Short mmCIF file of C-alpha atoms and ligand atoms in Angstrom, two decimals:
data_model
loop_
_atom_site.label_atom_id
_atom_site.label_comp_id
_atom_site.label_asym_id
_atom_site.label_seq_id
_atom_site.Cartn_x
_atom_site.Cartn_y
_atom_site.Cartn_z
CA UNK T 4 0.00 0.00 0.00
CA UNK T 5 1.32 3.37 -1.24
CA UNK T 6 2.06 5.66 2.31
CA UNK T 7 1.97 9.26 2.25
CA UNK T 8 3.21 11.74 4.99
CA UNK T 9 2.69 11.26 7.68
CA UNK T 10 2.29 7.85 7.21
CA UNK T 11 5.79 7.04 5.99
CA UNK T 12 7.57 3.89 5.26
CA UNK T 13 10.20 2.91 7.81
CA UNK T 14 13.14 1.79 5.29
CA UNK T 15 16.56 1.01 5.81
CA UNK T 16 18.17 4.47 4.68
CA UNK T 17 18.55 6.26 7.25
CA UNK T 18 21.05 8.87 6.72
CA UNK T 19 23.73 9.10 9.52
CA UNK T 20 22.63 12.22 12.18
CA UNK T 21 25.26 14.33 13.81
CA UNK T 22 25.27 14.15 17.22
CA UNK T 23 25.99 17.04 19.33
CA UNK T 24 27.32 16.15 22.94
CA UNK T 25 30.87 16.20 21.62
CA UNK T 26 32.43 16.07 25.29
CA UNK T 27 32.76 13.45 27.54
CA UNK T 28 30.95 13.41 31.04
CA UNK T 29 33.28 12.12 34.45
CA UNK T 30 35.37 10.09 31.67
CA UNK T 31 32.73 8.14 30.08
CA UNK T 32 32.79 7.50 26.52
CA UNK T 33 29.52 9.23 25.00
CA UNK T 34 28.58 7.18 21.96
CA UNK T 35 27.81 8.40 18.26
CA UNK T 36 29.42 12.22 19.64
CA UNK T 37 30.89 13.57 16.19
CA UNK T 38 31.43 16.91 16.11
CA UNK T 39 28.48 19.36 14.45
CA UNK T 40 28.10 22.68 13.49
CA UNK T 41 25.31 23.87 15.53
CA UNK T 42 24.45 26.45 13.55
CA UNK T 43 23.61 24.57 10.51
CA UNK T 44 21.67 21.80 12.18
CA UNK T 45 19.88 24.92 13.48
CA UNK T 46 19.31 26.65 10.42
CA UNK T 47 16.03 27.88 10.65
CA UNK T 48 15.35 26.90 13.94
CA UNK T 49 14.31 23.43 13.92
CA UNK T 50 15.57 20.42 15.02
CA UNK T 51 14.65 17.16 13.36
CA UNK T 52 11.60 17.83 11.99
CA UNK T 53 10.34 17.13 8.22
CA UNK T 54 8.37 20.49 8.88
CA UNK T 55 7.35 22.25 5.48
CA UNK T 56 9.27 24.99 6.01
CA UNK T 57 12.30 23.08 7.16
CA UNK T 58 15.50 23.96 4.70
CA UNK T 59 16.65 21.74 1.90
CA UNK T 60 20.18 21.23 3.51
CA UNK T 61 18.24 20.73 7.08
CA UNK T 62 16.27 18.00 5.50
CA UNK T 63 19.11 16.16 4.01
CA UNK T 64 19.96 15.89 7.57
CA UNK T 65 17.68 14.16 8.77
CA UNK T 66 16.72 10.47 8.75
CA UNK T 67 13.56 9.90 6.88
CA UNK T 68 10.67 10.07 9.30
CA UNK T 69 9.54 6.45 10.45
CA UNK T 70 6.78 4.65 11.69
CA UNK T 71 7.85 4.21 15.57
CA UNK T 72 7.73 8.81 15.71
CA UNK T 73 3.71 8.38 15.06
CA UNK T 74 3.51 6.20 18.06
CA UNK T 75 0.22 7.34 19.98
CA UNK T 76 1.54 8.77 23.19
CA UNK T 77 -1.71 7.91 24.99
CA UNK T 78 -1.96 3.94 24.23
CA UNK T 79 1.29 3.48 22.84
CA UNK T 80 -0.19 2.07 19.59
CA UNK T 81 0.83 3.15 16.25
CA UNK T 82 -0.99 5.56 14.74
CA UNK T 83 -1.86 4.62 11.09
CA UNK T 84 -4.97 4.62 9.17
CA UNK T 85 -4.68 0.78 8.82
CA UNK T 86 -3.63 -0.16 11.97
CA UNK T 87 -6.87 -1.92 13.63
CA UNK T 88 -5.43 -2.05 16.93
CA UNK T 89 -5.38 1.83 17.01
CA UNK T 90 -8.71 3.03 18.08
CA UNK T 91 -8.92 6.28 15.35
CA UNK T 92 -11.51 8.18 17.62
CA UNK T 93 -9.79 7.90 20.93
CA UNK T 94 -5.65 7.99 19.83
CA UNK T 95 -5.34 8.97 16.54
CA UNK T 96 -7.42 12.27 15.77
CA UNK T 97 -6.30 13.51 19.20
CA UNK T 98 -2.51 12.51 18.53
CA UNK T 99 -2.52 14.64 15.51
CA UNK T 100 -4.20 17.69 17.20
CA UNK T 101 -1.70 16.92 19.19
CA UNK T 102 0.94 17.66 17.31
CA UNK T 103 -0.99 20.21 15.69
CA UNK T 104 -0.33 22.36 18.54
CA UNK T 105 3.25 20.30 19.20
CA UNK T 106 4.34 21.59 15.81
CA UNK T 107 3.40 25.15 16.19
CA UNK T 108 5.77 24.53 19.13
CA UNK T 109 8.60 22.87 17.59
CA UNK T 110 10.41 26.35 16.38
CA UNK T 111 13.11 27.38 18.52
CA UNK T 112 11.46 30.46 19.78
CA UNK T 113 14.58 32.57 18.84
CA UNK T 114 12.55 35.55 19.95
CA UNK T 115 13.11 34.15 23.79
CA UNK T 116 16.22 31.33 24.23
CA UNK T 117 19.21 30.98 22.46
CA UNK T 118 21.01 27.63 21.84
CA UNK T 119 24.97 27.94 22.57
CA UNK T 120 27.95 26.41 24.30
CA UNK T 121 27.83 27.02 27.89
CA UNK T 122 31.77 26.99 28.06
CA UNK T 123 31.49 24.19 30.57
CA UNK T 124 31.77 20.40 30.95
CA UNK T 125 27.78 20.35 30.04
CA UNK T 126 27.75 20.87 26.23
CA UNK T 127 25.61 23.23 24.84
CA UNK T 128 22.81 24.92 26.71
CA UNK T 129 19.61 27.39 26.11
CA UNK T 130 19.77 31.01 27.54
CA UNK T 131 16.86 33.63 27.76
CA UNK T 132 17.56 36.43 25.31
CA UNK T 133 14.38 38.44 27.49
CA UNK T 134 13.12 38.12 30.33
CA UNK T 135 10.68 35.58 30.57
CA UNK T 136 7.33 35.47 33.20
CA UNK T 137 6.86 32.62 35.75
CA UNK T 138 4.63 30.04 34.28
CA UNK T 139 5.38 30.75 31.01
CA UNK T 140 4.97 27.32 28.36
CA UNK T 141 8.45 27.14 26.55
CA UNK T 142 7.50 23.85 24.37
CA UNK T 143 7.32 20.45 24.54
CA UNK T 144 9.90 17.89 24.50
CA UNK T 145 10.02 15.88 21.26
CA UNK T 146 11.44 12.59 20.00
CA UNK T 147 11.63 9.63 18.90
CA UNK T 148 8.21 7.70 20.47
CA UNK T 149 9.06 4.33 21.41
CA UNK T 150 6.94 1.62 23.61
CA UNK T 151 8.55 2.39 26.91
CA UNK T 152 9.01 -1.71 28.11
CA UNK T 153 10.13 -2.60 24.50
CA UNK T 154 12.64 0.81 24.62
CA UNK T 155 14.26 -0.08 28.23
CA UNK T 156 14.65 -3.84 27.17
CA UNK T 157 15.98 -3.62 23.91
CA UNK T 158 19.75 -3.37 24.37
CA UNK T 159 20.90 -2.27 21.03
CA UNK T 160 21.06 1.51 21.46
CA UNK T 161 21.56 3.76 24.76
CA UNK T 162 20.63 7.47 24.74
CA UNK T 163 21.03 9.97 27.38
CA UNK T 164 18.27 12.35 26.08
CA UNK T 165 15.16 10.63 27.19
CA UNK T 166 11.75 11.15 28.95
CA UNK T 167 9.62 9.35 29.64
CA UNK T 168 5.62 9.71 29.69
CA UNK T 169 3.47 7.03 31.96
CA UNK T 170 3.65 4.78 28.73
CA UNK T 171 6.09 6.22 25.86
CA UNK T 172 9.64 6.48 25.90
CA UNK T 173 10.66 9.78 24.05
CA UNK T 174 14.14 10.35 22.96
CA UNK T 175 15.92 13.22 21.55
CA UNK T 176 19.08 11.69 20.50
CA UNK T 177 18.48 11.66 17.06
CA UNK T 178 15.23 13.60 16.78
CA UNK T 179 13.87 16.30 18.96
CA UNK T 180 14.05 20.04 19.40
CA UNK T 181 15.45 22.94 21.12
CA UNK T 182 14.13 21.59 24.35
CA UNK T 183 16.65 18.76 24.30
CA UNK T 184 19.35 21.41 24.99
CA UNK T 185 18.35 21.94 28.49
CA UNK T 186 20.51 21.16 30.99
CA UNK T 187 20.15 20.21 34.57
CA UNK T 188 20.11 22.36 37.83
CA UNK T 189 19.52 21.10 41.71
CA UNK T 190 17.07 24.31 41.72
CA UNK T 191 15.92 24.50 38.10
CA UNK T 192 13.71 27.57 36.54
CA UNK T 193 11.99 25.04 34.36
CA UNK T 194 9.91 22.26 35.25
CA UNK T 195 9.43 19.65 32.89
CA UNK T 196 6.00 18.29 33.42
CA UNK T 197 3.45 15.72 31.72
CA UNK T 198 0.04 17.74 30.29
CA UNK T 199 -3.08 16.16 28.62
CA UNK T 200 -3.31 17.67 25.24
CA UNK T 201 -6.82 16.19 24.75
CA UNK T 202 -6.43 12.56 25.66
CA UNK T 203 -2.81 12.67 24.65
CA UNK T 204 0.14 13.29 27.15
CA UNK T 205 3.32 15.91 26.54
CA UNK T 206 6.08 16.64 28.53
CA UNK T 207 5.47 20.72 28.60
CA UNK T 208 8.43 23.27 29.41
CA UNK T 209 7.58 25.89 31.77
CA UNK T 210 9.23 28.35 33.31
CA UNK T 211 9.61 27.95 37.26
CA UNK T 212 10.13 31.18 38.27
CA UNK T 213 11.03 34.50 35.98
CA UNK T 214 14.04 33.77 33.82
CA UNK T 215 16.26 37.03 33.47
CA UNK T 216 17.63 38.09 30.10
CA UNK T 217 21.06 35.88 29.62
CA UNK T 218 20.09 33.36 32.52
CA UNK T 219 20.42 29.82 31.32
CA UNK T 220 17.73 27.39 31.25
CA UNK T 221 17.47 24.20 33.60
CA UNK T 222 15.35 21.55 34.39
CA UNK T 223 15.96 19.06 37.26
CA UNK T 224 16.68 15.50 35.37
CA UNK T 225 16.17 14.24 38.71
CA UNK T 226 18.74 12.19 40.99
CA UNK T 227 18.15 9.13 39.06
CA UNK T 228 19.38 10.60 36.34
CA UNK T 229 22.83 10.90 37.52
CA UNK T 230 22.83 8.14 40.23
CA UNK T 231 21.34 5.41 38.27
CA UNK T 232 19.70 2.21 39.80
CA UNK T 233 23.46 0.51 40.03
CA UNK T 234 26.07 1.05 42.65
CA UNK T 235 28.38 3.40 40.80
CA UNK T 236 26.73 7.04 39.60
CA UNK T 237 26.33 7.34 36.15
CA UNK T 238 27.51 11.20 35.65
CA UNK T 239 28.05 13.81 38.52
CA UNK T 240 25.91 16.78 38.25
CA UNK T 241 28.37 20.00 37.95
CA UNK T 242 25.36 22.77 38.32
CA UNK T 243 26.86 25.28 40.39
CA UNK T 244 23.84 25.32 43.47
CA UNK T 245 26.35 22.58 45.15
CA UNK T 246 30.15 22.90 45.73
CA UNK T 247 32.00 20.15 42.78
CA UNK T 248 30.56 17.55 41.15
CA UNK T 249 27.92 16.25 42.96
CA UNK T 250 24.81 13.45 42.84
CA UNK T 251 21.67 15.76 43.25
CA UNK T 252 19.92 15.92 46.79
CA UNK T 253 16.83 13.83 47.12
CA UNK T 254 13.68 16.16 46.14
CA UNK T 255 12.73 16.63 49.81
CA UNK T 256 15.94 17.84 52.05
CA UNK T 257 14.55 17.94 54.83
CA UNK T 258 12.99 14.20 54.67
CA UNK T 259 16.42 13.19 53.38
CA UNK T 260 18.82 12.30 56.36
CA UNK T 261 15.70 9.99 57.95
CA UNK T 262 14.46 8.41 54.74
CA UNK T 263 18.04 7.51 53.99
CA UNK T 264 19.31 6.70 57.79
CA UNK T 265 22.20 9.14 57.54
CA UNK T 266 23.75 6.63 55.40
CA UNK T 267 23.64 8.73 51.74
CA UNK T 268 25.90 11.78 51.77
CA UNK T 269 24.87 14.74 50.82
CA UNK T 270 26.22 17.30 48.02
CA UNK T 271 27.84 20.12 49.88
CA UNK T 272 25.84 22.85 49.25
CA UNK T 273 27.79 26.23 47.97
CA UNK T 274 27.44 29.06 50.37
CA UNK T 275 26.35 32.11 48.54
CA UNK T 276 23.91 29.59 46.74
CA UNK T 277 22.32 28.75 49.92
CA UNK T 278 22.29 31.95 51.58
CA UNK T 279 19.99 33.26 48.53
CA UNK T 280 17.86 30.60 48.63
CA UNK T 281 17.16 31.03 52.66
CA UNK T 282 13.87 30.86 53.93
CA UNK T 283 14.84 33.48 56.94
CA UNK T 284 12.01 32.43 58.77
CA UNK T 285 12.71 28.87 59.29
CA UNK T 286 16.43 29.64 58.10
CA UNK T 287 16.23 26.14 56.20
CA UNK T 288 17.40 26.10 52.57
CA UNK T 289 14.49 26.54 50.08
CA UNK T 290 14.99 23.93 47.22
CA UNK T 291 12.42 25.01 44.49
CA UNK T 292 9.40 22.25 44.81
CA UNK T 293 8.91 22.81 41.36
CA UNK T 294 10.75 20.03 40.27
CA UNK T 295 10.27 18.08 37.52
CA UNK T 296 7.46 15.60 37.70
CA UNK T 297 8.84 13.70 35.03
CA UNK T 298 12.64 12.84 34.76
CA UNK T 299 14.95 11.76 32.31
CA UNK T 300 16.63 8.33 32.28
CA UNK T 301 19.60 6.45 31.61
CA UNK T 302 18.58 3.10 32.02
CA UNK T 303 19.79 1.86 28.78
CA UNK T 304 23.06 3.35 29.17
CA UNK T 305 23.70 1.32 32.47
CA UNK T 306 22.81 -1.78 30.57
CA UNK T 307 25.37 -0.84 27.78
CA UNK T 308 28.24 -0.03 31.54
CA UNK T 309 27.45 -3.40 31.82
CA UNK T 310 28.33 -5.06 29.12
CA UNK T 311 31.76 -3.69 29.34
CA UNK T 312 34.64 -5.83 31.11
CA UNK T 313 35.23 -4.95 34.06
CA UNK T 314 38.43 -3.33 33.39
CA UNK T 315 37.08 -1.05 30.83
CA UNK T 316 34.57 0.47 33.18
CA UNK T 317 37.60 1.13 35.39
CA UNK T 318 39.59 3.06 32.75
CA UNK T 319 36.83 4.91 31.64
CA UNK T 320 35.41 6.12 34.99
CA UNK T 321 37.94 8.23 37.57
CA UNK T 322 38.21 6.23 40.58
CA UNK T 323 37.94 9.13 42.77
CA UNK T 324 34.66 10.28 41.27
CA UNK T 325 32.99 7.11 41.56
CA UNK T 326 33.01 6.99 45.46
CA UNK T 327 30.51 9.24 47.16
CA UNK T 328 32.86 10.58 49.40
CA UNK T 329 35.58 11.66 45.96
CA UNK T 330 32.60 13.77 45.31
CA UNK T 331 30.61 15.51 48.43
CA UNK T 332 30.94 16.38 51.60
CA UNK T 333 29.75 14.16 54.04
CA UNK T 334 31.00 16.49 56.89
CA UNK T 335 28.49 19.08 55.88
CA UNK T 336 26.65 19.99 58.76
CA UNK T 337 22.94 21.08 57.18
C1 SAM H 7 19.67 16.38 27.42
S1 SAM H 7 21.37 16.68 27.18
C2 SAM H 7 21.43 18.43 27.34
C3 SAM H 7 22.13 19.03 26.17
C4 SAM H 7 23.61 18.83 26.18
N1 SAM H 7 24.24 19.84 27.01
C5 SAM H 7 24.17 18.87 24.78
O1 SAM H 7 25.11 19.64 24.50
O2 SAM H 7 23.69 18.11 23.92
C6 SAM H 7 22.03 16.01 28.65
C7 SAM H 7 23.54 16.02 28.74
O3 SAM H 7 24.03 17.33 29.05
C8 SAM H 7 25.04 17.26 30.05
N2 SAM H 7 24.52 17.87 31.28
C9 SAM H 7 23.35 18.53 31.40
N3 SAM H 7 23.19 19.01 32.65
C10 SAM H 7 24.28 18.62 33.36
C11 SAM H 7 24.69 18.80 34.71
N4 SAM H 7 23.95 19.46 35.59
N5 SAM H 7 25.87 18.27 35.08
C12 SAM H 7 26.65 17.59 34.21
N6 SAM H 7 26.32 17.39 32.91
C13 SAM H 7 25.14 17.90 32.49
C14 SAM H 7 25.34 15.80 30.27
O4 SAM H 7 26.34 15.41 29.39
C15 SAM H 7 24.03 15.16 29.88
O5 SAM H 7 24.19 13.82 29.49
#
């Protein structure tokens, strides 16, 4: 049967896509990281979408679209016209209102953030250009749709750019937009949280608090993120509301030393950081609530640690960094 956009044919061609994390994070090797020139991937503001208005040389990017990207994000199912197990009424017609509004969303809004190097260990980043209002809807973060149990079981690939909605897995690696730039902060000015566009979920961008004109971007990936499920941490977060590389605090800081019997260290938290963010009434440090209520993940990526000999991991990861105490403070008296 003869498929028409959007309902494209998956084929084998897929054009090689230019990564962007070039750097490596606490010494581990970051797959697929050739070098790219942001600003032509960025060309007219999109990222990895076959968008109309999307250049010819932007295009030629790009993989052709496939199948898995029209994944319902409410039941998981395909969306196509032909696929019975879809139910049109309930996933499709609302999945492409969906990204009706998605797409409308998928411009950088150059307007508001920029995309550039932040200059540190963290890659490139987004910074306001204005200043933006509290509670302000950036986008929505795009990608790849996968099924999320056949995504986290299926070895082959890892990615360190994905979300994850109560059923889909959506990754950025390879396809996404400007919101897959945004880095992580133990008090982010973002939250990253899932909305009902009709009956279909997003992960919607939106701004914490007011974002000053040159103030960077973050979301809160979320502990896990970093720490992974395994003994060793996966990456050390370098935000600057903690003294050195750290793991991020558990969301609640106060509930932290009991839930944890005193056992999990804590990231030393830098001084002038935590004087600003005093509560001088109960003179506890006020850790923005507005965390994310979804969080990225690097399950896949532990699967691929494992794989490695033993003696691999070892080279690859600093031995200091991977104890706790090589990396916070577990003198710190809060
Ligand atoms: C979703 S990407 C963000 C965009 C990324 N900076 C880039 O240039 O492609 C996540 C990656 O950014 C880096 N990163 C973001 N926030 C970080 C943080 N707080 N500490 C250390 N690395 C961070 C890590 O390499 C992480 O795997």
């Amino acid at each position: 049967m003869a498929s028409s956009w959007p309902l494209n044919s998956e084929g084998d061609d897929w054009a090689p896509f230019p990564k962007f994390n070039v750097h490596n994070t606490n010494g581990f090797p970051v797959q697929h990281s050739s070098a790219f020139n942001i600003p032509d991937y960025m060309h007219n503001g999109h990222v990895g979408y076959p968008q109309g208005n999307m250049s010819a040389e932007c295009r030629a990017l790009l993989k052709p679209m496939t199948r898995r990207i029209y994944a319902c994000l409410s039941c998981g199912r395909v969306a196509r016209a032909d696929n019975t197990q879809c139910n049109i009424a309930n996933c499709y017609l609302p999945y492409m209102a969906h990204f009706d509004h998605v797409f409308s969303n998928t411009n950088l809004p150059t307007d508001m953030v920029e995309i550039r190097q932040t200059g540190t260990n963290q890659g490139y980043g987004v910074f306001a250009r204005v200043a933006i209002p509290e509670d302000t809807i950036l986008g929505f973060y795009l990608g790849e749709v996968h099924d999320q149990t056949a995504f986290f079981t299926d070895p082959a690939t890892t990615s360190w750019y994905v979300f994850t909605t109560t059923r889909a897995a959506v990754d950025s690696r390879d396809y996404g937009n400007w919101t897959r730039f945004v880095n992580s902060h133990c008090d982010p000015n973002v939250s990253a949280t899932i909305r009902n566009v009709g009956q279909v979920e997003g992960i919607a961008f939106q701004t914490a608090r007011q974002i000053n004109p040159g103030d960077q971007l973050f979301i809160n990936y979320g502990r896990g993120y970093f720490a992974g499920d395994g003994e060793k941490p996966l990456l050390y977060c370098t935000c600057d509301a903690h003294e050195g590389p750290h793991l991020p605090p558990f969301d609640d800081e106060d509930d932290y030393a009991e839930r944890y019997n005193k056992e999990v260290s804590r990231p030393k938290i830098d001084k002038g950081w935590r004087n600003k963010y005093r509560d001088t009434t109960s003179g506890k440090t006020r850790i923005s609530k507005k965390f994310s209520s979804t969080t990225m993940t690097r399950s896949r990526l532990q699967a691929y640690l494992k794989t490695l000999p033993i003696e691999e991991i070892k080279k690859e990861v600093d031995p200091e960094q991977r104890t706790r105490s090589g990396s916070v403070d577990k003198t710190d008296p809060i």
